[in-house]
Tab-separated table of C-alpha atoms and ligand atoms in Angstrom:
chain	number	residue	atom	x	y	z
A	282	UNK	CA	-28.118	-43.640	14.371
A	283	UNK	CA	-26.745	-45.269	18.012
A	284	UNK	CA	-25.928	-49.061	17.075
A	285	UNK	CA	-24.015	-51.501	19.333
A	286	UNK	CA	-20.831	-50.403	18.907
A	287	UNK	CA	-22.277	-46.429	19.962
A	288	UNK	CA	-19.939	-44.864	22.473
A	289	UNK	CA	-22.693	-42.580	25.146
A	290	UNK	CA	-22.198	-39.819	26.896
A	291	UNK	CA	-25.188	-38.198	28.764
A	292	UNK	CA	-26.843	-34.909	30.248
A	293	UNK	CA	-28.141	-35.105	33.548
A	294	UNK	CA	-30.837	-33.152	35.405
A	295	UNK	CA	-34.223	-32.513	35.575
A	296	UNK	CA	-36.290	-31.261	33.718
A	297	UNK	CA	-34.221	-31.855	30.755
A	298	UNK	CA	-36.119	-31.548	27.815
A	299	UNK	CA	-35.165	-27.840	27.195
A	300	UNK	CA	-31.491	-28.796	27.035
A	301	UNK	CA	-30.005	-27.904	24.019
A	302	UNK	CA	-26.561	-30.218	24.577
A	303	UNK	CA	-27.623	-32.936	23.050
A	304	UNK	CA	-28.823	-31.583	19.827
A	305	UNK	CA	-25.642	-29.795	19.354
A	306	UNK	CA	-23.827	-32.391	20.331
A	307	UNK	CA	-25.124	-35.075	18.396
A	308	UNK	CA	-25.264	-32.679	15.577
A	309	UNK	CA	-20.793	-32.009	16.064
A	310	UNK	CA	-20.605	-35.802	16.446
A	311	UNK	CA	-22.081	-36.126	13.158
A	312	UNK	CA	-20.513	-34.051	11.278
A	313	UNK	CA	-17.407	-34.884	12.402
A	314	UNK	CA	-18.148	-39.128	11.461
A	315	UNK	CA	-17.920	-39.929	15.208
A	316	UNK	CA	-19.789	-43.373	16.636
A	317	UNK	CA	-20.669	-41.673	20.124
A	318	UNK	CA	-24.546	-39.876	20.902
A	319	UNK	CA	-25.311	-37.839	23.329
A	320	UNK	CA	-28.647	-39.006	25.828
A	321	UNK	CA	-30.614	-36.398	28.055
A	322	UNK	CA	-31.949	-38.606	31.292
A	323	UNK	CA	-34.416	-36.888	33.161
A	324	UNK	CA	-33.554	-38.238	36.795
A	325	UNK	CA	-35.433	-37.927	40.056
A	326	UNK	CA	-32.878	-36.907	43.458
A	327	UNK	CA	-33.999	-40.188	45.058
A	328	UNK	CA	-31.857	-41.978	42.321
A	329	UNK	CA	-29.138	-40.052	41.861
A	330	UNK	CA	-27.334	-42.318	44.122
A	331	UNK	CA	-27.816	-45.029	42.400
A	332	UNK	CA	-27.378	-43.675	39.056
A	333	UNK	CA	-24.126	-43.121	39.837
A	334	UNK	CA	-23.107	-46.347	41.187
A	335	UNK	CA	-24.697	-47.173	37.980
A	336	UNK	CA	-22.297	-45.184	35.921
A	337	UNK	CA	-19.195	-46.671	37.454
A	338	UNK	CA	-19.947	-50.454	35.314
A	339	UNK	CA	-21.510	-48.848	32.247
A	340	UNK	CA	-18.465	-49.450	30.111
A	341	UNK	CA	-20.060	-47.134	27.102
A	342	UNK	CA	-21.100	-44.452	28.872
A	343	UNK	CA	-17.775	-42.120	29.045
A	344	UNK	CA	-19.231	-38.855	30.741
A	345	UNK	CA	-22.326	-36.883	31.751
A	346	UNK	CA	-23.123	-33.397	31.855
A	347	UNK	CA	-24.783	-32.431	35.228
A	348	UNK	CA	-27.292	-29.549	35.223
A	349	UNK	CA	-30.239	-28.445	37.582
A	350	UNK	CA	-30.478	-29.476	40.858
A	351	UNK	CA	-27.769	-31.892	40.808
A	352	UNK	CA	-24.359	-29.552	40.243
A	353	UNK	CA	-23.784	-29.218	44.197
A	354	UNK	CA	-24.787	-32.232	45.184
A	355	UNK	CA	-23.357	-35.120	42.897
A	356	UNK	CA	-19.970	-34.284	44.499
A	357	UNK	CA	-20.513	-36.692	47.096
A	358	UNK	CA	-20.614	-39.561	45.146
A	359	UNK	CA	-17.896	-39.032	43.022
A	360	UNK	CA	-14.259	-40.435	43.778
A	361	UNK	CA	-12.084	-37.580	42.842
A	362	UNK	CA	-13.248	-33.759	42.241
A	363	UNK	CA	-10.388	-30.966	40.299
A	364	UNK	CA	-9.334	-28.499	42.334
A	365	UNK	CA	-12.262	-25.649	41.026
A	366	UNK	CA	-14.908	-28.294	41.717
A	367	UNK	CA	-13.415	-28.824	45.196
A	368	UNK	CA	-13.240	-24.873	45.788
A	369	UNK	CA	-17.055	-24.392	44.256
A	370	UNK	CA	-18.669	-27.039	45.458
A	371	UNK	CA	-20.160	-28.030	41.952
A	372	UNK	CA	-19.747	-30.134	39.582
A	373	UNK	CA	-20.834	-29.657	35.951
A	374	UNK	CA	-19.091	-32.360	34.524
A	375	UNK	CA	-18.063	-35.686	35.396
A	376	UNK	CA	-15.770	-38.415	33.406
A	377	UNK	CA	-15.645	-42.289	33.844
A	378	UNK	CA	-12.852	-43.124	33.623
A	379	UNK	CA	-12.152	-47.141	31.821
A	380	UNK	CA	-12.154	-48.571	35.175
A	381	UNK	CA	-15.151	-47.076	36.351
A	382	UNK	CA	-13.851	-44.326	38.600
A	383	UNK	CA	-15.488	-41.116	38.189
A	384	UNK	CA	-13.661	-37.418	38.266
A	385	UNK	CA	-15.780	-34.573	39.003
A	386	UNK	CA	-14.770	-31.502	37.357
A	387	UNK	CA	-16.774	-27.720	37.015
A	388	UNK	CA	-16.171	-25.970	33.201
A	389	UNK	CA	-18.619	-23.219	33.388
A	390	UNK	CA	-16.168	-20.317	33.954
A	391	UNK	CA	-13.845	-22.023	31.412
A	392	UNK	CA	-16.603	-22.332	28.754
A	393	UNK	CA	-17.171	-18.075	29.649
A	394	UNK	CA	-13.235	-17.713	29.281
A	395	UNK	CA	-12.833	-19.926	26.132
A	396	UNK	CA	-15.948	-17.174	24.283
A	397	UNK	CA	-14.393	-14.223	25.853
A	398	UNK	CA	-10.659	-15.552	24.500
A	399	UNK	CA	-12.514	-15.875	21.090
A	400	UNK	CA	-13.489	-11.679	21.190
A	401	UNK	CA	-9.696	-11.336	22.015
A	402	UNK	CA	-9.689	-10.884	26.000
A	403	UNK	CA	-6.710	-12.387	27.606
A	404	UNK	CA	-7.368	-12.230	31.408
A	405	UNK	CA	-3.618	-11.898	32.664
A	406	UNK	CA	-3.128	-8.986	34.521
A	407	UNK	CA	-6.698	-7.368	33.660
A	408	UNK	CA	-8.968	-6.308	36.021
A	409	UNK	CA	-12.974	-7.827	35.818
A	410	UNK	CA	-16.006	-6.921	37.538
A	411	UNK	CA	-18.186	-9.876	37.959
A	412	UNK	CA	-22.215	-9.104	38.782
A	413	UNK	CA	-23.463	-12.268	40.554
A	414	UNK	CA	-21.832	-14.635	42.736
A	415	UNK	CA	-23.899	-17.830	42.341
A	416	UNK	CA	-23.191	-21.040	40.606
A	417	UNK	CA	-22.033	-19.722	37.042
A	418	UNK	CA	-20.897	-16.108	38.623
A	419	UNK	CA	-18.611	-18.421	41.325
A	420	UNK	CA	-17.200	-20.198	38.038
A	421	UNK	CA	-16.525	-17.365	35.735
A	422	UNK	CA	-14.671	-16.029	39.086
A	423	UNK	CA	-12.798	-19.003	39.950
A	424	UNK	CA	-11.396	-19.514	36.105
A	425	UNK	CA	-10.519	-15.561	35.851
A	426	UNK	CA	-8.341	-16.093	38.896
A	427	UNK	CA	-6.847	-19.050	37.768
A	428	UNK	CA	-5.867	-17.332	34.164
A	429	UNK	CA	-4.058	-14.785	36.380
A	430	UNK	CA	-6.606	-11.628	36.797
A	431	UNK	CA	-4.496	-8.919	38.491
A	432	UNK	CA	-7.894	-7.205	40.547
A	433	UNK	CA	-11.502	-8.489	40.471
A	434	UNK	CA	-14.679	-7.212	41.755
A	435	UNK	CA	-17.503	-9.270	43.013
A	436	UNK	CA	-21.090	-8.066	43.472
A	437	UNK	CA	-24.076	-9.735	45.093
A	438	UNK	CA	-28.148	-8.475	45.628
A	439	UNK	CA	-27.017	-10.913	48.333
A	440	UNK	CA	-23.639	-8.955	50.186
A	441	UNK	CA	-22.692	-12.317	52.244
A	442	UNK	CA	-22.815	-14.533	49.097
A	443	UNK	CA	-20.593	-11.723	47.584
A	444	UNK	CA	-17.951	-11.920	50.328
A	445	UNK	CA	-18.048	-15.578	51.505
A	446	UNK	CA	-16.872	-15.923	47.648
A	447	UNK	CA	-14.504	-13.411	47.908
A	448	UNK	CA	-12.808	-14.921	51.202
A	449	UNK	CA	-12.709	-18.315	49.335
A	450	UNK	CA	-11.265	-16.842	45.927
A	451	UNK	CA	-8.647	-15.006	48.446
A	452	UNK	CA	-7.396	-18.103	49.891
A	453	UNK	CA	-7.025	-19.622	46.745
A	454	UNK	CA	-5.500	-16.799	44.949
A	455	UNK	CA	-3.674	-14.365	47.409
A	456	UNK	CA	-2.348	-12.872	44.519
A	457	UNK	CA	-5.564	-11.828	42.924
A	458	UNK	CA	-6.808	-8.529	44.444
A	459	UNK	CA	-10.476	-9.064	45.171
A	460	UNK	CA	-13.123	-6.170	46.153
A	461	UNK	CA	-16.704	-6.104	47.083
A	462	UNK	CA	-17.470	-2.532	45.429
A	463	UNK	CA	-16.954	-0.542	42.577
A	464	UNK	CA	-18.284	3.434	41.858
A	465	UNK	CA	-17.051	3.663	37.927
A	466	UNK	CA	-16.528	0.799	35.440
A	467	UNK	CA	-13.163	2.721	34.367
A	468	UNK	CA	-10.294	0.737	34.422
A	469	UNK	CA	-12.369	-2.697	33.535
A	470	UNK	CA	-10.888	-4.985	30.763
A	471	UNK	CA	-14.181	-7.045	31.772
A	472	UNK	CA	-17.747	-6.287	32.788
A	473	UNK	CA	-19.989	-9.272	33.188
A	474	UNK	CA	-23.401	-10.240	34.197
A	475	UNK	CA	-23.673	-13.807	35.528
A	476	UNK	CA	-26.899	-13.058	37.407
A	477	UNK	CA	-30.644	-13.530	36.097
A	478	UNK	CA	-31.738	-10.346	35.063
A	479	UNK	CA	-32.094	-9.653	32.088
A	480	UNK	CA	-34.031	-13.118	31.051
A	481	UNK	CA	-36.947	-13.029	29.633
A	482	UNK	CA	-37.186	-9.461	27.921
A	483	UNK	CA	-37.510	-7.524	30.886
A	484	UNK	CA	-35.777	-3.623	30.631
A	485	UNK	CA	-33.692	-4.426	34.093
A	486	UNK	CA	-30.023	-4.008	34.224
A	487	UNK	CA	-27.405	-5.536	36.459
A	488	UNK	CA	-26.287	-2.176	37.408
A	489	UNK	CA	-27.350	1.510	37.317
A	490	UNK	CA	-27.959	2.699	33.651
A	491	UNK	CA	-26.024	5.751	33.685
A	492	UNK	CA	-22.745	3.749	35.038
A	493	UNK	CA	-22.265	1.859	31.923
A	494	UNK	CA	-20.850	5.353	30.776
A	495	UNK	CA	-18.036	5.244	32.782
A	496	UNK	CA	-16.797	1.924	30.795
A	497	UNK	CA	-13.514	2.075	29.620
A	498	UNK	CA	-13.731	1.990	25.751
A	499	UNK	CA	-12.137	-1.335	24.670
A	500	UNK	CA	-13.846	-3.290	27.817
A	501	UNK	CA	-15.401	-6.217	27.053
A	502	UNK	CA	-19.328	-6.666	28.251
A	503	UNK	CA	-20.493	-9.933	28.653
A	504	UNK	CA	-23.648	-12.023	29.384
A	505	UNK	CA	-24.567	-15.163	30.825
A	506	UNK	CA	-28.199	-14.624	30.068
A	507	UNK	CA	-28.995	-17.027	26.886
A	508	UNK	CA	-32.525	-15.896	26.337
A	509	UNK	CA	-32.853	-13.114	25.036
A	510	UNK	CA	-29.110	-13.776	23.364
A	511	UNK	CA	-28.399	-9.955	23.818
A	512	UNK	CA	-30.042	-8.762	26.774
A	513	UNK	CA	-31.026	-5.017	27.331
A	514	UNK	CA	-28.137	-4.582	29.579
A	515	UNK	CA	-25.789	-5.882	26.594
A	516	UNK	CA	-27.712	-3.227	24.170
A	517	UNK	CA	-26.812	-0.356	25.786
A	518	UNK	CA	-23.075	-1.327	26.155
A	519	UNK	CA	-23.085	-2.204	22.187
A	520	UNK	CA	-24.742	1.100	21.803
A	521	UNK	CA	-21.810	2.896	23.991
A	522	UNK	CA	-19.356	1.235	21.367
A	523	UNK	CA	-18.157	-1.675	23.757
A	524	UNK	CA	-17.641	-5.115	22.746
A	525	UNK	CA	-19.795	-7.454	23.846
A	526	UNK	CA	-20.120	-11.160	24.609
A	527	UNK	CA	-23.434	-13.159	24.750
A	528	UNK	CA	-24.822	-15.954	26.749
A	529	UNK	CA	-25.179	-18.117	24.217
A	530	UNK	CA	-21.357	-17.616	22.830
A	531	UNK	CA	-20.364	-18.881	25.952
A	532	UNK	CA	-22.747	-21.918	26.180
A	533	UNK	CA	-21.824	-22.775	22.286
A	534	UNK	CA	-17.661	-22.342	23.610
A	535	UNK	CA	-18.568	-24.385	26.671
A	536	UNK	CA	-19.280	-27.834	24.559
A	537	UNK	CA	-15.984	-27.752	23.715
A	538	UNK	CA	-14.734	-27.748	27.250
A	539	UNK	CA	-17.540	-30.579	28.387
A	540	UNK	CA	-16.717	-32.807	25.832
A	541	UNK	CA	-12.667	-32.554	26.155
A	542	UNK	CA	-13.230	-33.080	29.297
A	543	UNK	CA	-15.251	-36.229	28.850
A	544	UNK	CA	-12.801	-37.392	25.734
A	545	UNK	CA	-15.532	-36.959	22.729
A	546	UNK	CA	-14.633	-33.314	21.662
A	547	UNK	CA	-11.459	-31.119	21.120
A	548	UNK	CA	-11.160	-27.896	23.409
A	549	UNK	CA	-12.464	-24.937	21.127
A	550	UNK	CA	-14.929	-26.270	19.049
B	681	LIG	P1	-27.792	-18.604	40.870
B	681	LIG	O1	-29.203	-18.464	41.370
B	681	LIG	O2	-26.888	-19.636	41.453
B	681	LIG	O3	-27.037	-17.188	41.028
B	681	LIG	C1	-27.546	-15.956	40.589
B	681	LIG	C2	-27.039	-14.894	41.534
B	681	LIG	O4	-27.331	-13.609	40.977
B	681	LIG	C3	-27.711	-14.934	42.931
B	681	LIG	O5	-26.689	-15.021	43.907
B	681	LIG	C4	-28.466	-13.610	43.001
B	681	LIG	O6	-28.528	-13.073	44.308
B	681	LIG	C5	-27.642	-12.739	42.076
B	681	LIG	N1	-28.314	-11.529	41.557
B	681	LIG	C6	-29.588	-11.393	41.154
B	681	LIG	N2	-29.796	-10.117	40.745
B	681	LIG	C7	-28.619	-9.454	40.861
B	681	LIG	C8	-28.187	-8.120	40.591
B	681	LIG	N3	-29.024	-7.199	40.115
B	681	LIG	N4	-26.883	-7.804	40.855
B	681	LIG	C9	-26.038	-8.730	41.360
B	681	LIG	N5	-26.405	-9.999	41.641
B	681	LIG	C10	-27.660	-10.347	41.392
B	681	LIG	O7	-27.928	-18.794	39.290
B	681	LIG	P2	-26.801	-19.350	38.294
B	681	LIG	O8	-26.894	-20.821	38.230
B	681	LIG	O9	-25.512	-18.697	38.633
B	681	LIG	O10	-27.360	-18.809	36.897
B	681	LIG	C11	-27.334	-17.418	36.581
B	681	LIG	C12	-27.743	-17.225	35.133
B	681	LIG	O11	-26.786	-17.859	34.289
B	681	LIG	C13	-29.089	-17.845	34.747
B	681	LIG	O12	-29.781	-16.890	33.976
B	681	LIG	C14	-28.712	-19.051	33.921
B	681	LIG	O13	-29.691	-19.351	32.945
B	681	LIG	C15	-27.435	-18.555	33.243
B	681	LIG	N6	-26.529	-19.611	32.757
B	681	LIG	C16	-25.927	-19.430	31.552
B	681	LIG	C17	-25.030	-20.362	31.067
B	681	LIG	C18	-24.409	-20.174	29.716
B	681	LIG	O14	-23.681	-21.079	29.246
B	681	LIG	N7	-24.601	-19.050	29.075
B	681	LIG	C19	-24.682	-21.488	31.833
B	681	LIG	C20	-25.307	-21.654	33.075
B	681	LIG	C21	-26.224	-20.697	33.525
């Protein structure tokens, strides 16, 4: 029940009402005796502006979640962005702060890294193939560099998306060894899909079918597709013996880095 004394945090976007944040937030806030509630708000682009000056004097409102359309544009209005937001361009999350300033920050790749941590993969030194380089493939990039990735590979249907995130990741990582092609998975510790296909039962695979039996037994295969939870591309790598990691194991790890972030949740949930 939200009373007066109800600490808020929100999702942002629009639509919103297929979100599933808030009931499993308000469900963990709950459970856990906490006074805060989570509200989706379903808000037009012509007031996103002044939403946000909004958000800088409402004193119980201590983050939002940003989804679709606003994660690469709410940057602008925000007064200090982490360095992974400033290097994607997106925002995902943003935190007011008790005197109203606001710090943009971008969690997607952690929330993949906190799930794949969970199966056991520990990204140091590894080398990851990452199929998509759009908002969530750019994130699950960004955070595998950061946690130290010795060599990753980038893929794109689109090759100068592929390589203008390569030449970023490169200047931001010079240690991380970064290639646009790959003609065997052997030798991945990580194979993942962070484009579209996949949704919506169709049989299409992010890659040819007969190369998911070059993977390297031991690889983790994972999915950023959350409907259906294990796509036809993650069937045929269970069926080849390889772990595997779903979409929806990485949006259930990802509350846990939104709401640390915002102060309402611990990291790991
Ligand atoms: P996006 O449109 O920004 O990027 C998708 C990219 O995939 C595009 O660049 C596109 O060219 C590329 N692509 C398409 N087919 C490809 C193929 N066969 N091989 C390589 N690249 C290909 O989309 P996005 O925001 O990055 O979202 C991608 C998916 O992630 C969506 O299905 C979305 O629902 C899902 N998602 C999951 C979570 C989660 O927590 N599990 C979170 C956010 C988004």
């Amino acid at each position: 029940m939200i009373g007066g004394a109800t600490q808020l945090v929100a999702i942002v976007g629009s639509p919103i009402a297929q979100v599933k944040s808030p009931v499993n937030f308000n469900t963990w806030f709950q459970d856990n005796g906490l006074d805060l509630s989570m509200i989706p708000i379903e808000l037009s682009a012509d007031a996103l502006a002044a939403f946000i000056e909004c958000l800088r004097g409402w004193q119980n409102m201590r983050g939002c979640v940003i989804t679709v359309p606003y994660k690469q544009v709410v940057s602008k209005y925000l007064d200090h962005l982490s360095p992974r937001a400033t290097l994607l361009r997106s925002v995902n999350v943003i935190r007011r702060e008790a005197d109203g300033t606001l710090l943009g920050d971008n969690v997607d790749g952690e929330g993949f890294l906190t799930a794949a941590r969970q199966q056991g993969f520990e990204p140091q030194g590894q080398k990851a193939l990452v199929l998509g380089a759009g908002g969530v493939g750019s994130a699950i990039a960004c955070s595998l560099c950061e946690a130290g990735l010795s060599e990753l590979v980038l893929t794109d249907l689109d090759s100068g998306r592929a390589k203008a995130l390569a030449d970023v990741l490169h200047n931001a990582f010079p240690a991380v060894r970064i290639g646009l092609a790959y003609h065997s998975l052997a030798g991945f510790a990580l194979v993942a899909n962070a484009s579209p296909v996949g949704m919506l039962d169709t049989d299409e695979l992010p890659l040819p079918a007969a190369m998911l039996e070059t993977l390297t037994s031991g690889c983790l295969v994972a999915d950023v597709v959350t409907t259906p939870a294990v796509t036809p591309f993650l069937q045929r790598a269970q069926a080849l013996g390889a772990l595997i990691q779903t979409g929806p194991q990485m949006a259930r790890a990802q509350m846990g880095n939104l709401g640390a972030f915002m102060g309402v949740t611990a990291l790991g949930i």
